[in-house]
Structures are given as C-alpha cells and as structure tokens.
PDB file of C-alpha atoms in Angstrom:
ATOM      1  CA  MET A   1     -45.671 -10.634-133.432  1.00  0.00           C
ATOM      2  CA  LEU A   2     -43.380 -12.972-134.878  1.00  0.00           C
ATOM      3  CA  SER A   3     -40.624 -10.617-135.971  1.00  0.00           C
ATOM      4  CA  ALA A   4     -38.979  -9.722-132.271  1.00  0.00           C
ATOM      5  CA  TRP A   5     -39.299 -13.715-131.537  1.00  0.00           C
ATOM      6  CA  ASN A   6     -37.528 -14.916-134.660  1.00  0.00           C
ATOM      7  CA  ALA A   7     -35.054 -12.404-134.134  1.00  0.00           C
ATOM      8  CA  TRP A   8     -34.273 -13.586-130.946  1.00  0.00           C
ATOM      9  CA  SER A   9     -34.282 -16.919-131.820  1.00  0.00           C
ATOM     10  CA  ASN A  10     -32.233 -16.522-134.948  1.00  0.00           C
ATOM     11  CA  ALA A  11     -29.364 -14.690-132.361  1.00  0.00           C
ATOM     12  CA  TRP A  12     -29.740 -17.501-130.248  1.00  0.00           C
ATOM     13  CA  ARG A  13     -28.935 -20.198-132.985  1.00  0.00           C
ATOM     14  CA  GLU A  14     -26.192 -18.060-134.271  1.00  0.00           C
ATOM     15  CA  ASP A  15     -24.098 -17.387-130.925  1.00  0.00           C
ATOM     16  CA  PRO A  16     -26.269 -18.558-127.720  1.00  0.00           C
ATOM     17  CA  ASN A  17     -24.008 -15.973-125.879  1.00  0.00           C
ATOM     18  CA  SER A  18     -25.170 -13.137-127.189  1.00  0.00           C
ATOM     19  CA  VAL A  19     -28.626 -13.009-125.905  1.00  0.00           C
ATOM     20  CA  TYR A  20     -26.957 -13.471-122.387  1.00  0.00           C
ATOM     21  CA  THR A  21     -24.763 -10.083-122.437  1.00  0.00           C
ATOM     22  CA  PRO A  22     -25.233  -6.733-120.138  1.00  0.00           C
ATOM     23  CA  ASP A  23     -26.427  -4.879-123.125  1.00  0.00           C
ATOM     24  CA  ALA A  24     -28.666  -7.364-124.616  1.00  0.00           C
ATOM     25  CA  LEU A  25     -30.107  -8.415-121.788  1.00  0.00           C
ATOM     26  CA  ARG A  26     -30.695  -5.204-120.265  1.00  0.00           C
ATOM     27  CA  GLY A  27     -32.000  -3.759-123.653  1.00  0.00           C
ATOM     28  CA  SER A  28     -34.566  -6.368-123.849  1.00  0.00           C
ATOM     29  CA  CYS A  29     -36.165  -5.603-119.876  1.00  0.00           C
ATOM     30  CA  ASP A  30     -36.225  -2.344-120.844  1.00  0.00           C
ATOM     31  CA  SER A  31     -38.194  -2.012-123.599  1.00  0.00           C
ATOM     32  CA  LEU A  32     -40.417  -4.432-122.124  1.00  0.00           C
ATOM     33  CA  ARG A  33     -40.358  -2.609-118.546  1.00  0.00           C
ATOM     34  CA  THR A  34     -41.149   0.804-121.104  1.00  0.00           C
ATOM     35  CA  SER A  35     -43.731  -0.984-122.806  1.00  0.00           C
ATOM     36  CA  PHE A  36     -45.469  -1.781-119.783  1.00  0.00           C
ATOM     37  CA  ALA A  37     -45.414   1.427-118.389  1.00  0.00           C
ATOM     38  CA  LYS A  38     -47.027   3.217-121.617  1.00  0.00           C
ATOM     39  CA  LEU A  39     -49.628   0.256-120.961  1.00  0.00           C
ATOM     40  CA  ILE A  40     -50.563   2.009-117.725  1.00  0.00           C
ATOM     41  CA  ALA A  41     -49.456   5.274-117.837  1.00  0.00           C
ATOM     42  CA  ALA A  42     -46.774   5.344-115.120  1.00  0.00           C
ATOM     43  CA  GLU A  43     -43.132   5.520-115.320  1.00  0.00           C
ATOM     44  CA  PRO A  44     -40.857   3.095-116.074  1.00  0.00           C
ATOM     45  CA  THR A  45     -38.706   3.485-113.406  1.00  0.00           C
ATOM     46  CA  GLY A  46     -41.585   2.057-111.182  1.00  0.00           C
ATOM     47  CA  VAL A  47     -41.574  -0.841-113.072  1.00  0.00           C
ATOM     48  CA  ALA A  48     -40.289  -4.415-112.113  1.00  0.00           C
ATOM     49  CA  ILE A  49     -40.381  -7.403-114.215  1.00  0.00           C
ATOM     50  CA  THR A  50     -41.245 -10.502-112.155  1.00  0.00           C
ATOM     51  CA  ASP A  51     -42.017 -14.237-113.083  1.00  0.00           C
ATOM     52  CA  ASN A  52     -45.591 -13.735-111.800  1.00  0.00           C
ATOM     53  CA  THR A  53     -48.909 -12.333-110.604  1.00  0.00           C
ATOM     54  CA  SER A  54     -47.949 -14.631-107.355  1.00  0.00           C
ATOM     55  CA  ARG A  55     -44.459 -12.731-106.879  1.00  0.00           C
ATOM     56  CA  ALA A  56     -45.108  -9.773-107.269  1.00  0.00           C
ATOM     57  CA  ALA A  57     -47.620  -9.349-104.994  1.00  0.00           C
ATOM     58  CA  ASN A  58     -45.578 -11.125-102.454  1.00  0.00           C
ATOM     59  CA  ILE A  59     -42.629  -8.032-103.396  1.00  0.00           C
ATOM     60  CA  ALA A  60     -45.187  -5.205-102.974  1.00  0.00           C
ATOM     61  CA  ILE A  61     -46.525  -6.184 -99.539  1.00  0.00           C
ATOM     62  CA  ARG A  62     -43.140  -6.780 -98.543  1.00  0.00           C
ATOM     63  CA  ALA A  63     -42.082  -3.837 -99.762  1.00  0.00           C
ATOM     64  CA  LEU A  64     -44.754  -2.326 -97.652  1.00  0.00           C
ATOM     65  CA  ALA A  65     -43.609  -3.456 -94.248  1.00  0.00           C
ATOM     66  CA  ARG A  66     -42.158  -0.145 -92.780  1.00  0.00           C
ATOM     67  CA  ARG A  67     -45.443   1.185 -93.576  1.00  0.00           C
ATOM     68  CA  PRO A  68     -47.296   1.913 -89.709  1.00  0.00           C
ATOM     69  CA  GLY A  69     -50.744  -0.475 -89.642  1.00  0.00           C
ATOM     70  CA  ASP A  70     -51.836  -3.974 -88.541  1.00  0.00           C
ATOM     71  CA  ASN A  71     -54.557  -3.803 -90.997  1.00  0.00           C
ATOM     72  CA  VAL A  72     -55.625  -4.752 -94.427  1.00  0.00           C
ATOM     73  CA  VAL A  73     -59.137  -3.939 -96.234  1.00  0.00           C
ATOM     74  CA  VAL A  74     -59.947  -7.018 -98.412  1.00  0.00           C
ATOM     75  CA  ASP A  75     -62.974  -7.929-100.408  1.00  0.00           C
ATOM     76  CA  ASN A  76     -64.582 -10.871-101.846  1.00  0.00           C
ATOM     77  CA  SER A  77     -62.970 -10.023-105.507  1.00  0.00           C
ATOM     78  CA  THR A  78     -59.435 -10.225-103.671  1.00  0.00           C
ATOM     79  CA  TYR A  79     -57.617 -13.153-105.591  1.00  0.00           C
ATOM     80  CA  PRO A  80     -55.708 -15.696-103.062  1.00  0.00           C
ATOM     81  CA  SER A  81     -52.383 -14.776-104.584  1.00  0.00           C
ATOM     82  CA  SER A  82     -52.818 -10.827-103.871  1.00  0.00           C
ATOM     83  CA  LEU A  83     -54.612 -11.712-100.571  1.00  0.00           C
ATOM     84  CA  TYR A  84     -52.344 -14.377 -98.617  1.00  0.00           C
ATOM     85  CA  PRO A  85     -49.031 -12.734 -98.449  1.00  0.00           C
ATOM     86  CA  TRP A  86     -50.633 -10.304 -96.184  1.00  0.00           C
ATOM     87  CA  TYR A  87     -51.355 -13.185 -93.586  1.00  0.00           C
ATOM     88  CA  ILE A  88     -47.698 -14.934 -94.145  1.00  0.00           C
ATOM     89  CA  ASN A  89     -46.034 -13.263 -91.255  1.00  0.00           C
ATOM     90  CA  GLY A  90     -48.478 -12.516 -88.944  1.00  0.00           C
ATOM     91  CA  ALA A  91     -48.615  -9.221 -88.582  1.00  0.00           C
ATOM     92  CA  TYR A  92     -51.496  -8.089 -90.715  1.00  0.00           C
ATOM     93  CA  THR A  93     -54.914  -9.018 -90.083  1.00  0.00           C
ATOM     94  CA  SER A  94     -57.568  -9.110 -92.967  1.00  0.00           C
ATOM     95  CA  ARG A  95     -60.936  -6.960 -92.723  1.00  0.00           C
ATOM     96  CA  LEU A  96     -63.326  -8.863 -95.401  1.00  0.00           C
ATOM     97  CA  VAL A  97     -65.469  -6.420 -97.288  1.00  0.00           C
ATOM     98  CA  GLU A  98     -68.817  -8.328 -99.096  1.00  0.00           C
ATOM     99  CA  THR A  99     -69.593  -5.653-102.151  1.00  0.00           C
ATOM    100  CA  ASP A 100     -70.523  -8.292-104.643  1.00  0.00           C
ATOM    101  CA  ASP A 101     -74.381  -7.192-104.294  1.00  0.00           C
ATOM    102  CA  SER A 102     -73.377  -3.549-102.978  1.00  0.00           C
ATOM    103  CA  ASP A 103     -74.442  -0.676-104.896  1.00  0.00           C
ATOM    104  CA  ASP A 104     -71.315   1.550-103.555  1.00  0.00           C
ATOM    105  CA  PRO A 105     -68.686  -0.737-103.404  1.00  0.00           C
ATOM    106  CA  ALA A 106     -66.358   2.034-102.340  1.00  0.00           C
ATOM    107  CA  GLY A 107     -68.514   3.089 -99.173  1.00  0.00           C
ATOM    108  CA  ALA A 108     -68.906  -0.403 -98.385  1.00  0.00           C
ATOM    109  CA  VAL A 109     -65.147  -0.598 -97.878  1.00  0.00           C
ATOM    110  CA  ALA A 110     -64.808   2.876 -96.313  1.00  0.00           C
ATOM    111  CA  ALA A 111     -66.882   1.583 -93.509  1.00  0.00           C
ATOM    112  CA  HIS A 112     -64.076  -0.952 -92.998  1.00  0.00           C
ATOM    113  CA  ILE A 113     -61.017   1.505 -93.224  1.00  0.00           C
ATOM    114  CA  ASP A 114     -59.471   3.326 -90.113  1.00  0.00           C
ATOM    115  CA  ASP A 115     -56.066   5.146 -89.464  1.00  0.00           C
ATOM    116  CA  ASP A 116     -54.022   1.621 -88.896  1.00  0.00           C
ATOM    117  CA  THR A 117     -55.482   0.382 -92.112  1.00  0.00           C
ATOM    118  CA  VAL A 118     -52.121  -0.277 -94.223  1.00  0.00           C
ATOM    119  CA  ALA A 119     -54.049  -0.890 -97.226  1.00  0.00           C
ATOM    120  CA  VAL A 120     -56.916  -1.708 -99.719  1.00  0.00           C
ATOM    121  CA  CYS A 121     -56.548  -4.724-102.004  1.00  0.00           C
ATOM    122  CA  VAL A 122     -58.785  -5.874-104.491  1.00  0.00           C
ATOM    123  CA  SER A 123     -58.872  -7.646-107.700  1.00  0.00           C
ATOM    124  CA  HIS A 124     -59.696  -4.713-110.365  1.00  0.00           C
ATOM    125  CA  VAL A 125     -61.792  -7.328-112.148  1.00  0.00           C
ATOM    126  CA  ALA A 126     -63.374 -10.117-110.148  1.00  0.00           C
ATOM    127  CA  PRO A 127     -61.809 -13.393-111.704  1.00  0.00           C
ATOM    128  CA  LEU A 128     -65.124 -15.653-111.170  1.00  0.00           C
ATOM    129  CA  THR A 129     -68.263 -12.833-111.437  1.00  0.00           C
ATOM    130  CA  GLY A 130     -66.432  -9.985-114.100  1.00  0.00           C
ATOM    131  CA  ARG A 131     -67.315  -7.045-111.838  1.00  0.00           C
ATOM    132  CA  ARG A 132     -65.009  -4.530-112.237  1.00  0.00           C
ATOM    133  CA  HIS A 133     -64.235  -1.736-109.497  1.00  0.00           C
ATOM    134  CA  ASP A 134     -63.834   2.140-109.804  1.00  0.00           C
ATOM    135  CA  LEU A 135     -60.447   1.870-108.851  1.00  0.00           C
ATOM    136  CA  SER A 136     -60.395   6.089-108.490  1.00  0.00           C
ATOM    137  CA  ALA A 137     -63.223   5.774-106.161  1.00  0.00           C
ATOM    138  CA  LEU A 138     -61.527   3.111-104.394  1.00  0.00           C
ATOM    139  CA  SER A 139     -58.201   5.040-103.987  1.00  0.00           C
ATOM    140  CA  THR A 140     -59.734   7.868-102.418  1.00  0.00           C
ATOM    141  CA  VAL A 141     -61.213   6.155 -99.588  1.00  0.00           C
ATOM    142  CA  ALA A 142     -57.828   4.495 -99.194  1.00  0.00           C
ATOM    143  CA  HIS A 143     -55.817   7.572 -99.027  1.00  0.00           C
ATOM    144  CA  ARG A 144     -58.169   9.838 -96.916  1.00  0.00           C
ATOM    145  CA  HIS A 145     -57.058   7.455 -94.018  1.00  0.00           C
ATOM    146  CA  ASP A 146     -53.299   7.919 -95.646  1.00  0.00           C
ATOM    147  CA  ALA A 147     -53.558   3.589 -96.637  1.00  0.00           C
ATOM    148  CA  VAL A 148     -52.274   2.565-100.261  1.00  0.00           C
ATOM    149  CA  LEU A 149     -53.922   0.992-103.194  1.00  0.00           C
ATOM    150  CA  VAL A 150     -53.021  -2.487-104.143  1.00  0.00           C
ATOM    151  CA  VAL A 151     -54.765  -3.800-107.174  1.00  0.00           C
ATOM    152  CA  ASP A 152     -54.317  -7.206-108.962  1.00  0.00           C
ATOM    153  CA  ALA A 153     -54.920  -6.459-112.536  1.00  0.00           C
ATOM    154  CA  ALA A 154     -54.234  -9.866-113.962  1.00  0.00           C
ATOM    155  CA  GLN A 155     -58.088  -9.794-115.269  1.00  0.00           C
ATOM    156  CA  SER A 156     -57.440  -6.285-116.637  1.00  0.00           C
ATOM    157  CA  THR A 157     -54.346  -4.844-117.627  1.00  0.00           C
ATOM    158  CA  GLY A 158     -54.619  -5.486-122.095  1.00  0.00           C
ATOM    159  CA  VAL A 159     -58.618  -5.285-122.059  1.00  0.00           C
ATOM    160  CA  VAL A 160     -59.757  -2.311-119.481  1.00  0.00           C
ATOM    161  CA  PRO A 161     -57.846   0.732-119.880  1.00  0.00           C
ATOM    162  CA  ILE A 162     -55.782   1.629-117.001  1.00  0.00           C
ATOM    163  CA  ASP A 163     -54.331   5.158-115.793  1.00  0.00           C
ATOM    164  CA  VAL A 164     -52.697   4.396-112.684  1.00  0.00           C
ATOM    165  CA  ARG A 165     -51.524   7.981-111.741  1.00  0.00           C
ATOM    166  CA  ARG A 166     -55.155   9.538-112.263  1.00  0.00           C
ATOM    167  CA  GLU A 167     -57.022   6.498-110.574  1.00  0.00           C
ATOM    168  CA  GLY A 168     -54.333   6.878-107.959  1.00  0.00           C
ATOM    169  CA  VAL A 169     -53.439   3.363-107.716  1.00  0.00           C
ATOM    170  CA  ASP A 170     -50.413   2.970-105.593  1.00  0.00           C
ATOM    171  CA  ILE A 171     -49.357  -0.690-106.141  1.00  0.00           C
ATOM    172  CA  LEU A 172     -50.144  -2.912-108.985  1.00  0.00           C
ATOM    173  CA  VAL A 173     -49.539  -6.360-109.784  1.00  0.00           C
ATOM    174  CA  THR A 174     -50.220  -8.370-113.104  1.00  0.00           C
ATOM    175  CA  THR A 175     -49.358 -11.212-115.595  1.00  0.00           C
ATOM    176  CA  ALA A 176     -47.914 -11.384-119.001  1.00  0.00           C
ATOM    177  CA  MET A 177     -50.371 -14.232-119.606  1.00  0.00           C
ATOM    178  CA  LYS A 178     -54.372 -13.196-120.872  1.00  0.00           C
ATOM    179  CA  TRP A 179     -55.007 -10.383-122.456  1.00  0.00           C
ATOM    180  CA  LEU A 180     -51.338  -8.976-122.446  1.00  0.00           C
ATOM    181  CA  LEU A 181     -50.967 -11.943-125.054  1.00  0.00           C
ATOM    182  CA  GLY A 182     -47.871 -12.717-123.421  1.00  0.00           C
ATOM    183  CA  PRO A 183     -46.439 -16.287-121.857  1.00  0.00           C
ATOM    184  CA  PRO A 184     -46.362 -17.694-118.519  1.00  0.00           C
ATOM    185  CA  GLY A 185     -43.383 -16.917-116.417  1.00  0.00           C
ATOM    186  CA  ILE A 186     -43.843 -13.240-116.440  1.00  0.00           C
ATOM    187  CA  GLY A 187     -45.285 -10.579-114.760  1.00  0.00           C
ATOM    188  CA  PHE A 188     -44.993  -7.051-114.031  1.00  0.00           C
ATOM    189  CA  LEU A 189     -44.442  -4.789-110.794  1.00  0.00           C
ATOM    190  CA  TYR A 190     -45.633  -1.689-110.535  1.00  0.00           C
ATOM    191  CA  LEU A 191     -44.832   0.921-107.539  1.00  0.00           C
ATOM    192  CA  GLY A 192     -46.111   4.759-107.140  1.00  0.00           C
ATOM    193  CA  PRO A 193     -43.109   7.047-106.463  1.00  0.00           C
ATOM    194  CA  ASN A 194     -44.440   7.546-102.901  1.00  0.00           C
ATOM    195  CA  ILE A 195     -44.050   3.595-102.629  1.00  0.00           C
ATOM    196  CA  LEU A 196     -41.002   3.100-104.390  1.00  0.00           C
ATOM    197  CA  ALA A 197     -39.032   6.218-102.299  1.00  0.00           C
ATOM    198  CA  ASP A 198     -39.742   4.258 -98.688  1.00  0.00           C
ATOM    199  CA  ALA A 199     -39.605   0.605-100.093  1.00  0.00           C
ATOM    200  CA  PRO A 200     -36.270  -1.404 -98.461  1.00  0.00           C
ATOM    201  CA  VAL A 201     -34.091  -3.238-100.531  1.00  0.00           C
ATOM    202  CA  LEU A 202     -35.560  -7.217 -99.691  1.00  0.00           C
ATOM    203  CA  ASP A 203     -33.334  -9.249-101.407  1.00  0.00           C
ATOM    204  CA  VAL A 204     -30.016  -8.586-103.985  1.00  0.00           C
ATOM    205  CA  GLY A 205     -29.634 -10.037-107.332  1.00  0.00           C
ATOM    206  CA  TYR A 206     -26.888  -8.479-109.628  1.00  0.00           C
ATOM    207  CA  LEU A 207     -29.588  -7.223-112.096  1.00  0.00           C
ATOM    208  CA  GLY A 208     -30.477  -4.902-109.237  1.00  0.00           C
ATOM    209  CA  LEU A 209     -26.953  -3.385-108.970  1.00  0.00           C
ATOM    210  CA  GLU A 210     -25.759  -0.128-110.299  1.00  0.00           C
ATOM    211  CA  GLY A 211     -22.906   0.082-112.432  1.00  0.00           C
ATOM    212  CA  SER A 212     -21.409  -3.072-114.700  1.00  0.00           C
ATOM    213  CA  ARG A 213     -19.592  -6.227-113.636  1.00  0.00           C
ATOM    214  CA  ALA A 214     -15.845  -4.776-113.878  1.00  0.00           C
ATOM    215  CA  GLU A 215     -17.641  -2.199-111.242  1.00  0.00           C
ATOM    216  CA  TRP A 216     -18.671  -4.974-108.549  1.00  0.00           C
ATOM    217  CA  PRO A 217     -16.388  -4.290-105.359  1.00  0.00           C
ATOM    218  CA  ARG A 218     -16.091  -7.237-103.390  1.00  0.00           C
ATOM    219  CA  ASP A 219     -15.634  -5.989-100.044  1.00  0.00           C
ATOM    220  CA  ARG A 220     -18.094  -3.418 -99.542  1.00  0.00           C
ATOM    221  CA  MET A 221     -22.084  -3.546-100.754  1.00  0.00           C
ATOM    222  CA  PRO A 222     -22.123  -2.153-104.087  1.00  0.00           C
ATOM    223  CA  SER A 223     -24.939   0.879-105.108  1.00  0.00           C
ATOM    224  CA  VAL A 224     -28.471  -0.959-105.472  1.00  0.00           C
ATOM    225  CA  SER A 225     -30.883   0.972-107.997  1.00  0.00           C
ATOM    226  CA  ALA A 226     -32.630   3.682-107.208  1.00  0.00           C
ATOM    227  CA  ASP A 227     -35.932   2.516-109.233  1.00  0.00           C
ATOM    228  CA  ALA A 228     -37.948  -0.589-109.213  1.00  0.00           C
ATOM    229  CA  ARG A 229     -35.164  -2.634-110.920  1.00  0.00           C
ATOM    230  CA  ARG A 230     -33.865  -3.451-107.243  1.00  0.00           C
ATOM    231  CA  TYR A 231     -36.711  -5.972-107.168  1.00  0.00           C
ATOM    232  CA  GLU A 232     -35.295  -7.888-109.894  1.00  0.00           C
ATOM    233  CA  LEU A 233     -32.644 -10.201-109.365  1.00  0.00           C
ATOM    234  CA  GLY A 234     -30.619 -12.361-111.401  1.00  0.00           C
ATOM    235  CA  LEU A 235     -31.525 -14.048-115.315  1.00  0.00           C
ATOM    236  CA  PRO A 236     -35.025 -13.757-116.213  1.00  0.00           C
ATOM    237  CA  ASN A 237     -37.225 -15.800-118.768  1.00  0.00           C
ATOM    238  CA  LEU A 238     -35.204 -14.235-121.920  1.00  0.00           C
ATOM    239  CA  PRO A 239     -37.953 -16.376-123.930  1.00  0.00           C
ATOM    240  CA  GLY A 240     -40.475 -14.988-122.184  1.00  0.00           C
ATOM    241  CA  ILE A 241     -39.516 -11.617-122.258  1.00  0.00           C
ATOM    242  CA  VAL A 242     -39.349 -11.014-125.868  1.00  0.00           C
ATOM    243  CA  ALA A 243     -42.403 -13.149-126.573  1.00  0.00           C
ATOM    244  CA  ALA A 244     -44.549 -10.539-123.657  1.00  0.00           C
ATOM    245  CA  GLN A 245     -42.782  -7.604-125.589  1.00  0.00           C
ATOM    246  CA  ALA A 246     -44.141  -8.913-129.119  1.00  0.00           C
ATOM    247  CA  GLY A 247     -47.948  -9.228-127.430  1.00  0.00           C
ATOM    248  CA  LEU A 248     -47.659  -5.989-126.130  1.00  0.00           C
ATOM    249  CA  ALA A 249     -46.720  -4.345-129.445  1.00  0.00           C
ATOM    250  CA  LEU A 250     -49.435  -6.096-131.044  1.00  0.00           C
ATOM    251  CA  LEU A 251     -51.844  -4.815-128.634  1.00  0.00           C
ATOM    252  CA  MET A 252     -50.620  -1.448-128.772  1.00  0.00           C
ATOM    253  CA  ASP A 253     -51.011  -1.236-132.053  1.00  0.00           C
ATOM    254  CA  VAL A 254     -54.719  -2.481-131.920  1.00  0.00           C
ATOM    255  CA  GLY A 255     -55.229   0.079-129.551  1.00  0.00           C
ATOM    256  CA  ILE A 256     -56.639  -0.551-125.622  1.00  0.00           C
ATOM    257  CA  ASP A 257     -59.697   1.276-126.306  1.00  0.00           C
ATOM    258  CA  ASN A 258     -60.414  -0.594-129.677  1.00  0.00           C
ATOM    259  CA  VAL A 259     -60.326  -3.920-127.462  1.00  0.00           C
ATOM    260  CA  ALA A 260     -61.700  -2.681-124.582  1.00  0.00           C
ATOM    261  CA  GLY A 261     -64.908  -1.595-127.061  1.00  0.00           C
ATOM    262  CA  GLN A 262     -64.761  -5.307-128.385  1.00  0.00           C
ATOM    263  CA  VAL A 263     -65.123  -7.173-125.654  1.00  0.00           C
ATOM    264  CA  GLN A 264     -67.512  -4.304-123.562  1.00  0.00           C
ATOM    265  CA  GLY A 265     -69.685  -5.530-127.200  1.00  0.00           C
ATOM    266  CA  LEU A 266     -69.176  -8.977-126.936  1.00  0.00           C
ATOM    267  CA  ALA A 267     -70.209  -9.607-123.596  1.00  0.00           C
ATOM    268  CA  THR A 268     -73.287  -7.090-123.522  1.00  0.00           C
ATOM    269  CA  ARG A 269     -74.774  -8.916-126.412  1.00  0.00           C
ATOM    270  CA  CYS A 270     -74.445 -12.329-124.402  1.00  0.00           C
ATOM    271  CA  LEU A 271     -76.029 -11.045-121.362  1.00  0.00           C
ATOM    272  CA  ASP A 272     -78.702  -9.614-123.701  1.00  0.00           C
ATOM    273  CA  GLY A 273     -79.411 -12.968-125.046  1.00  0.00           C
ATOM    274  CA  LEU A 274     -79.138 -14.435-121.882  1.00  0.00           C
TER     275      LEU A 274
END
C-alpha cells in the first residue's frame, strides 16, 4: 500500500512540478477511476472523482434536473448529504417512508412512488442501524415508474459487493474513506449510461475539457468531455488521489468477498453474544 505513496512523494521531492504535468495528473486520475469502476462493476467512463460524498450527491441531483417529476421518495436510512440537496432549489418535495421495521422495504417504498417521482434515494447501508437495502428490489420498483435509483454507498463500498449494472443502480455516491481505506478529500460519483446521456454540463473546469492546453481556444467554448469527467473541474487532491489508489489496490488484492465474509462473521458473533 505504501509503494504508490512513496513513488509519489519521491517524485515530489525530486521535481515538484512533475506531479502537475497533464500526463501525470490524468494518468493518476484515470487509474483511480478505473479501480473504482472495477470495484462496483461499472465502466470508468461513468465515474467522476469528487472531493467527498456530499459533493457527489449535489452534482448527481443537479444532473437530474432535466428529468420530469416533482417528488423524490426517501426513507429513514437516507443520509442528510444525499437528502438535503433535493430541497435546496425548492423543485422537489420528499415522500418519507419508514422502512426500518418493515418486512418488505421495497414494497413500502413502492406505495409512495407515482409517475411524478424523479428518484428513489436511499443509503445502501444505514449508518446508524446497519440495515442493508436490497438494491435490485428497489431499482425494480423505481424503474417501473421511470424513476431512478440514487444510492449513497458511503457505508458499503469496500465491504459489500456491489454490481451497479446487475442491481440496476442509476447513480451511486461514496467516499474514499471508511471501507475503501482512503483519505479524506476524495469521493466518487457514478452515473449510469442512461443518466449520463442526458445529464447537462453544470460547471466548467479545465479537467473536464477535451484536448490539450495548446488546443484551448479563447474565442469559443471548447469541447466538453462526453463522459463523467466533465464533472471534474480543476486540480484534485493529488496526495489523496495516490492514497485512495493505494487503498483500493490493497482492497482488491484482499478481495471484497473475503472482507464481506469476515465482517459478516464478526457481526454475527457480536449479535449472538448480545
């Protein structure tokens, strides 16, 4: 895990400018996007690096602004950073579903969805109770009404196997901290192909543009990246990028299934003891 960090710090000491070159910067970011995409069984083109889960959630919700509908279905697992961005511009009302004590959370959610629902927004694993949602069941319910499934996976990426395509997740946000073994200051946004195809350009920064610096025109708007990189505005947390990549490399080497099995065994032991 330390080898990537040591290589970066040695390069910094020898030539601080070397880590800012377009090739070095894009290479580090590309590597991190690819690793995270592999973790959730997604395409790297759907992944954007952000600075935390909250930023990723705000970007995602703004990117959905063109979709028809005026309400979002949430439950008591939905973390504030993925809930309040729906309210900030006053465009959406929330329908709160109590699912903690429900034997059929997806069914409880389904009862609150209609054709004016934009999204179902939940935390994959509830941070206070540890209750885990069945994402496939939720996406089936949401997609039946042409709504999207937005998942805050800050408590589950790295410890629970996730396959966004198989489970029908349209948007996923998370942090490099916690189970991904990374540092603060790095987060991830995943947008499914169906979302990315219609998602608007929200803000513009040089990292989200196509072409090299020599090709940046001054008299017109240059081409903006067609993939999720268009939501990466400027210089990222470079030490964080390297540390997050090292954490993901270790995690993938150990294997998510092994991590999940170990945690499941420990949790079962605790519950049996209690």
